[in-house]
PDB file of C-alpha atoms in Angstrom:
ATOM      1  CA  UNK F   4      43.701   0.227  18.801  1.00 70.00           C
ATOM      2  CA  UNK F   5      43.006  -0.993  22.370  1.00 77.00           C
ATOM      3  CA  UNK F   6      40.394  -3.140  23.363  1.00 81.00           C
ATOM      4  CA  UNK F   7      37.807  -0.254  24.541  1.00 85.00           C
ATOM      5  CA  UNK F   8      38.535   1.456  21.361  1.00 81.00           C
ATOM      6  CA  UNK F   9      37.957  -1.664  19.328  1.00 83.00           C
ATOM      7  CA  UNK F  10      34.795  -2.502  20.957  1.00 87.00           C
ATOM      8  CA  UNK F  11      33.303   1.164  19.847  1.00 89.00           C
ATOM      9  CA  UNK F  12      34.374   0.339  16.255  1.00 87.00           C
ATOM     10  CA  UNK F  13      32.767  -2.939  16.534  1.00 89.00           C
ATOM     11  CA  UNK F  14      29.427  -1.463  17.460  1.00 93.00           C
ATOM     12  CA  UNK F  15      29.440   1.475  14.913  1.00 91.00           C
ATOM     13  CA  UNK F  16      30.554  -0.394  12.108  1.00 92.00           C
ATOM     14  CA  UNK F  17      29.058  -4.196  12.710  1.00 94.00           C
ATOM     15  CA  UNK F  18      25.938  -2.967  11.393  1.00 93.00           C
ATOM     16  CA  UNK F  19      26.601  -0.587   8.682  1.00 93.00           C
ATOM     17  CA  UNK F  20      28.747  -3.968   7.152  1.00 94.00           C
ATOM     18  CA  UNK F  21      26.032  -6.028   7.801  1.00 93.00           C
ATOM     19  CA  UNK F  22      24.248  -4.052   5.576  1.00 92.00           C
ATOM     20  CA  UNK F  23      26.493  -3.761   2.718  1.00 90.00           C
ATOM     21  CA  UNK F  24      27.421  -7.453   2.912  1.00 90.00           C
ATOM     22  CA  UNK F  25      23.984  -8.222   2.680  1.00 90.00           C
ATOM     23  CA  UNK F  26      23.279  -6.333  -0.319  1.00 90.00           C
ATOM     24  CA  UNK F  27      26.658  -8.670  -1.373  1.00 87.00           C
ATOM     25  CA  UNK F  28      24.671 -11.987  -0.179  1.00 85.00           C
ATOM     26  CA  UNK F  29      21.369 -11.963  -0.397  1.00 87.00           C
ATOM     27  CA  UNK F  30      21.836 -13.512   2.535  1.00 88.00           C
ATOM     28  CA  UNK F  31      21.244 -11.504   6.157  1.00 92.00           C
ATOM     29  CA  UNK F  32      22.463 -14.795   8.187  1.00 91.00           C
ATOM     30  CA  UNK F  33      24.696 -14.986   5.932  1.00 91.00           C
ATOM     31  CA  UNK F  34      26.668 -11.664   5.703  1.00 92.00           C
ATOM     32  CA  UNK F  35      26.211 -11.290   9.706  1.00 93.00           C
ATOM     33  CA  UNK F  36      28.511 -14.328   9.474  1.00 93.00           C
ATOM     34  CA  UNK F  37      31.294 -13.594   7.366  1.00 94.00           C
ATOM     35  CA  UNK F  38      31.131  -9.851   9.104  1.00 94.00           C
ATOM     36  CA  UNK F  39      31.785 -11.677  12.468  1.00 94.00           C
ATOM     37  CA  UNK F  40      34.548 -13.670  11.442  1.00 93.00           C
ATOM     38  CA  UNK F  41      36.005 -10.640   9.363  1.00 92.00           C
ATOM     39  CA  UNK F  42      35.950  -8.712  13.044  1.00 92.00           C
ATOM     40  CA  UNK F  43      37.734 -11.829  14.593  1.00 91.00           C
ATOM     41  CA  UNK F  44      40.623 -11.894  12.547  1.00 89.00           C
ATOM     42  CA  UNK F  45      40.473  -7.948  12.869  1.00 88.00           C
ATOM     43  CA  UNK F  46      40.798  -8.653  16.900  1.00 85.00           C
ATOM     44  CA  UNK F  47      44.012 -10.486  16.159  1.00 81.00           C
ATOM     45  CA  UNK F  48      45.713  -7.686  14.461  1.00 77.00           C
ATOM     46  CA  UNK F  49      43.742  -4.618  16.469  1.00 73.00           C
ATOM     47  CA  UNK F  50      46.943  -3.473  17.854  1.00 72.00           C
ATOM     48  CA  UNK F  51      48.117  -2.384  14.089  1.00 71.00           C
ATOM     49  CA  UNK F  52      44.748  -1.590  13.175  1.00 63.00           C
ATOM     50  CA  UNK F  53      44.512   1.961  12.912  1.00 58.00           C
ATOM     51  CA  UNK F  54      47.989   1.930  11.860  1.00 53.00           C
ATOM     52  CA  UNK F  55      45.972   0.307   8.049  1.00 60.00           C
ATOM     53  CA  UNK F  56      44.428   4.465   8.133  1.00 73.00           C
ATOM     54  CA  UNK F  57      40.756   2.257   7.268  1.00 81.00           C
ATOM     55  CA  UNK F  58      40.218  -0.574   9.379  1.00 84.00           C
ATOM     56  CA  UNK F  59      36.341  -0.801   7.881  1.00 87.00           C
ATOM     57  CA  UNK F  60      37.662  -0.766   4.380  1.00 88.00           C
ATOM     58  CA  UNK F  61      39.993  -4.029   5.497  1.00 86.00           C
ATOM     59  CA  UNK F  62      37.068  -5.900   7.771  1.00 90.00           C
ATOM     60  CA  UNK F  63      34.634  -5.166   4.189  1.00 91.00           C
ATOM     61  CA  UNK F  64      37.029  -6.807   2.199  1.00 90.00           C
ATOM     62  CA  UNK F  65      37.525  -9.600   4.410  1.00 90.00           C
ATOM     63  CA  UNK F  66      34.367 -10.540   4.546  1.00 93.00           C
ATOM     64  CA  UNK F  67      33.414  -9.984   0.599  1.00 94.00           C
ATOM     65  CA  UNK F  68      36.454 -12.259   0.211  1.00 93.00           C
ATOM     66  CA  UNK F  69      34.819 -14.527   3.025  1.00 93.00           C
ATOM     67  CA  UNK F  70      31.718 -14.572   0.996  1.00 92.00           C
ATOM     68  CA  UNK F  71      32.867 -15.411  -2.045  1.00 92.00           C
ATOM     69  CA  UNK F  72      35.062 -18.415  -0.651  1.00 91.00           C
ATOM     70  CA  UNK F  73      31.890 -20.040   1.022  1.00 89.00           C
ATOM     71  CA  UNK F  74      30.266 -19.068  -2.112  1.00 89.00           C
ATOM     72  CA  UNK F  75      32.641 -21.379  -4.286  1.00 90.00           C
ATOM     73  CA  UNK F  76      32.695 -23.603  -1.964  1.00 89.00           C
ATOM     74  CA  UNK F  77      29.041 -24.268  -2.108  1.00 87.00           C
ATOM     75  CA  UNK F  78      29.002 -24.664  -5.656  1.00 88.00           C
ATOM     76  CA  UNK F  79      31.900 -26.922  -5.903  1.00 88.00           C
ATOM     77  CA  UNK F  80      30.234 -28.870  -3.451  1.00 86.00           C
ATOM     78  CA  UNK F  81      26.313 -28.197  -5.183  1.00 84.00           C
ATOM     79  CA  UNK F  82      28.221 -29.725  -8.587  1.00 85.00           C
ATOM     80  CA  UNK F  83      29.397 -32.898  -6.634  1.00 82.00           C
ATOM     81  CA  UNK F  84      25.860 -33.466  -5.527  1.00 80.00           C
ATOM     82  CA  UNK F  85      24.729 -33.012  -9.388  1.00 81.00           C
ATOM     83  CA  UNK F  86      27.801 -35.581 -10.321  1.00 82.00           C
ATOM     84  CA  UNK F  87      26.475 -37.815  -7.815  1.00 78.00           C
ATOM     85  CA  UNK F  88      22.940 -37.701  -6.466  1.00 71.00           C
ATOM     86  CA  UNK F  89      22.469 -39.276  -3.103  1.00 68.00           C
ATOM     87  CA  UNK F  90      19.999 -42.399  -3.439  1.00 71.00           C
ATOM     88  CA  UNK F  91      16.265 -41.445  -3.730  1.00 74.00           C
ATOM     89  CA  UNK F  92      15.508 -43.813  -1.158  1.00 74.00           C
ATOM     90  CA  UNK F  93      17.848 -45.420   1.862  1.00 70.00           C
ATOM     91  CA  UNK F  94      15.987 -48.237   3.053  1.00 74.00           C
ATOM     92  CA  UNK F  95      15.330 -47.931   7.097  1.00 76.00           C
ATOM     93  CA  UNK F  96      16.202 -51.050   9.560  1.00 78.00           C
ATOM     94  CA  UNK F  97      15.132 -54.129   9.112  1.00 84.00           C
ATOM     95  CA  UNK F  98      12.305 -55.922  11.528  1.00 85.00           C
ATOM     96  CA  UNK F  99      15.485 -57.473  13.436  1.00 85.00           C
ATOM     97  CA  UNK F 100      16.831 -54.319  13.832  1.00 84.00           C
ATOM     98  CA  UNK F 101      14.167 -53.021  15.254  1.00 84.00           C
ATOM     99  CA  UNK F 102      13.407 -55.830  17.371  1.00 85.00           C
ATOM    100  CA  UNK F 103      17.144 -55.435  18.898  1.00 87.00           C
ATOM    101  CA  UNK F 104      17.015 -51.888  19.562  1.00 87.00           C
ATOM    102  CA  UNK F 105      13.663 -52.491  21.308  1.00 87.00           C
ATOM    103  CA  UNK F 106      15.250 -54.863  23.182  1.00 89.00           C
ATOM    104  CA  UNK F 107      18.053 -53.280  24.439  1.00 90.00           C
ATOM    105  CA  UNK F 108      15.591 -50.035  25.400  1.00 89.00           C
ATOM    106  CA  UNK F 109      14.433 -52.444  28.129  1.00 91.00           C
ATOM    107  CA  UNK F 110      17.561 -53.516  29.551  1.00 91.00           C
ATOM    108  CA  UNK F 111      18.688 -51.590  32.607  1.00 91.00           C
ATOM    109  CA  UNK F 112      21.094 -48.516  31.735  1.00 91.00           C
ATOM    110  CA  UNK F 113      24.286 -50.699  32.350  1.00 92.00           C
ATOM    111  CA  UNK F 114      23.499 -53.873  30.824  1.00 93.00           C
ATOM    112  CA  UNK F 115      22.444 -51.756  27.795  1.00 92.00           C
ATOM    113  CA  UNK F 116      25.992 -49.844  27.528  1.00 92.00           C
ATOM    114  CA  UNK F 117      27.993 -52.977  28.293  1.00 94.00           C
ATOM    115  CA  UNK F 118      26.243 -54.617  25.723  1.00 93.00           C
ATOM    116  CA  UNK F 119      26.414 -51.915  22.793  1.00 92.00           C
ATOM    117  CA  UNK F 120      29.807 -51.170  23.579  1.00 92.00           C
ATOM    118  CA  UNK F 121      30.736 -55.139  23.396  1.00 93.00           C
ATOM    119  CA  UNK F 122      29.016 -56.420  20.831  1.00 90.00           C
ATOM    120  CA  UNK F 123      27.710 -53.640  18.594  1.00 87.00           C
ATOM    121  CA  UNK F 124      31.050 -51.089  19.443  1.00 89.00           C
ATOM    122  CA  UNK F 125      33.105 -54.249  19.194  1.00 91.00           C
ATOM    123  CA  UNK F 126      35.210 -52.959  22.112  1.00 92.00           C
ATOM    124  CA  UNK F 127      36.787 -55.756  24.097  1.00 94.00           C
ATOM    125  CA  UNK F 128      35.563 -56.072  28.125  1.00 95.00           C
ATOM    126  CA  UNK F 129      38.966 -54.007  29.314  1.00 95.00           C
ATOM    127  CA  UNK F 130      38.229 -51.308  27.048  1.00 93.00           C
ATOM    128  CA  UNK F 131      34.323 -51.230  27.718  1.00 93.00           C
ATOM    129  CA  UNK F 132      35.325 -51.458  31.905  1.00 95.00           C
ATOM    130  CA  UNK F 133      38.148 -48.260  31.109  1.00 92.00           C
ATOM    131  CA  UNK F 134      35.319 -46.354  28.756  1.00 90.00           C
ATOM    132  CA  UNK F 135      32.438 -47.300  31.468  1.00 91.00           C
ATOM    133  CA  UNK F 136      34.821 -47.007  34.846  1.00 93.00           C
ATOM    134  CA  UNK F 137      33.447 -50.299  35.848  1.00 94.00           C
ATOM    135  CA  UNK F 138      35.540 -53.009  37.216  1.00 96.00           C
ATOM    136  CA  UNK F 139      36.157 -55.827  34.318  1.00 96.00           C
ATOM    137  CA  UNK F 140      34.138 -58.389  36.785  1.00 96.00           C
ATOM    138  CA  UNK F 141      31.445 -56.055  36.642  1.00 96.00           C
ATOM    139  CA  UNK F 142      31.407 -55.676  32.894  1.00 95.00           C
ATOM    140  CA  UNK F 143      31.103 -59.577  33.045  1.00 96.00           C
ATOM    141  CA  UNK F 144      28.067 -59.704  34.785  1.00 96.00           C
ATOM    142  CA  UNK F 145      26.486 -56.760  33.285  1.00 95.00           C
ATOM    143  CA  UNK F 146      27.224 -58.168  29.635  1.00 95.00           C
ATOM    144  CA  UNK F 147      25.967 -62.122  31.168  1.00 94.00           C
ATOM    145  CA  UNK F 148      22.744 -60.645  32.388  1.00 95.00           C
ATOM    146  CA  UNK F 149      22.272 -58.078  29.581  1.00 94.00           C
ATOM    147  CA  UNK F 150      22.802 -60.963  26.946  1.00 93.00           C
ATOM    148  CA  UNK F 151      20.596 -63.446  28.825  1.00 93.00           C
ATOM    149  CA  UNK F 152      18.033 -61.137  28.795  1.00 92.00           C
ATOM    150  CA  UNK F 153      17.652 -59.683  25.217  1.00 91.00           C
ATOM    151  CA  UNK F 154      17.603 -63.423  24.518  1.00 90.00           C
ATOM    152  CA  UNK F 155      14.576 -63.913  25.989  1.00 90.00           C
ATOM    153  CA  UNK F 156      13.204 -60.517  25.188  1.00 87.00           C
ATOM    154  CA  UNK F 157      13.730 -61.838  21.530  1.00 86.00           C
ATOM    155  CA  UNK F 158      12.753 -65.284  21.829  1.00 84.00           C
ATOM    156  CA  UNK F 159       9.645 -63.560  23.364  1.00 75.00           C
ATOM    157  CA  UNK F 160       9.571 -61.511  19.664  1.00 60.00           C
ATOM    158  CA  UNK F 161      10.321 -64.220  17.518  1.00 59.00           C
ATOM    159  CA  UNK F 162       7.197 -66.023  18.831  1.00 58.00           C
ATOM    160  CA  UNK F 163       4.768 -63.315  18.938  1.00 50.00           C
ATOM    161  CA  UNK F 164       5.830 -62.902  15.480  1.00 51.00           C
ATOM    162  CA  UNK F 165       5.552 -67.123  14.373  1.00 53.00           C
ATOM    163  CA  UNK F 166       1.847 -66.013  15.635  1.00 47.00           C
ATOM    164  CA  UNK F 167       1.630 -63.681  13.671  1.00 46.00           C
ATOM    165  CA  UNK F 168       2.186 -65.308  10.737  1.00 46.00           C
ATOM    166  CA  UNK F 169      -0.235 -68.053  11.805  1.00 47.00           C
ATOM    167  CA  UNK F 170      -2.638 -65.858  11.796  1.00 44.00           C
ATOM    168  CA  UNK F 171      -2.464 -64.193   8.362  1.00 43.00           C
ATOM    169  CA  UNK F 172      -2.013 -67.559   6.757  1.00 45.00           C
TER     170      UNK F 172
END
């Protein structure tokens, strides 16, 4: 089959199979999926194709056998969730968390990546300069600076919250 003749099978038989596979599914998104992939292993192989005497017969049961293997596997993986329920509640970051992230939003571009790849990352300052394509010096400074100023930034945080806390009391 060449590749002009292929493309006309495509388009007369795409949606007819669509169709059927969907009755198969239940699942439109679904059996447009496994229809695709059925008609890109078909491309592989198109030179045989008509060779096979019913190429749609061989891209249906490719995809039926496509839909049942995603179907198992979502129930294998639907009885692992059963076996083992995620938690009913992950607890979000704590209030120095989120005073660190706001911190480092203020920091210039940069100091912020030096400083996330160093210290969060735990990349050392030749492997931040290679990922960043700065000069190691520059890494330096950028991590000096970035440092010096989150400290403030959360010295600045730790006393509006002491006030804070003044204040309820």
């Amino acid at each position: 089959m060449t590749e002009d003749e292929f493309d006309g099978f495509y388009a007369a038989a795409f949606p007819r199979l669509t169709g059927q596979l969907y009755a198969f599914t239940g699942d439109h998104g679904e059996a447009q999926d496994v229809v695709q992939e059925a008609f890109v292993r078909a491309w592989d192989r198109r030179r045989e194709f008509l060779a096979d005497g019913a190429p749609e017969a061989w891209i249906r049961t490719v995809a039926m056998r496509l839909a049942v293997s995603r179907w198992r596997r979502a129930r294998r993986w639907l009885e692992l969730v059963r076996r083992n329920p995620p938690q009913e509640h992950t607890p979000g970051p704590g209030p120095e968390r989120a005073a660190l992230v706001a911190a480092l939003r203020e920091l210039p571009e940069a100091q912020r990546m030096a400083v996330v790849l160093h210290h969060l990352c735990d990349l050392s300052v030749e492997q931040v300069a290679s990922e960043t394509g700065a000069p190691i010096g520059t890494v330096k400074a950028r991590l000096s600076r970035g440092r010096a100023a989150l400290a403030r930034r959360l010295g600045e945080a730790d006393e509006l919250g002491e006030r804070e806390d003044d204040r309820v009391r």
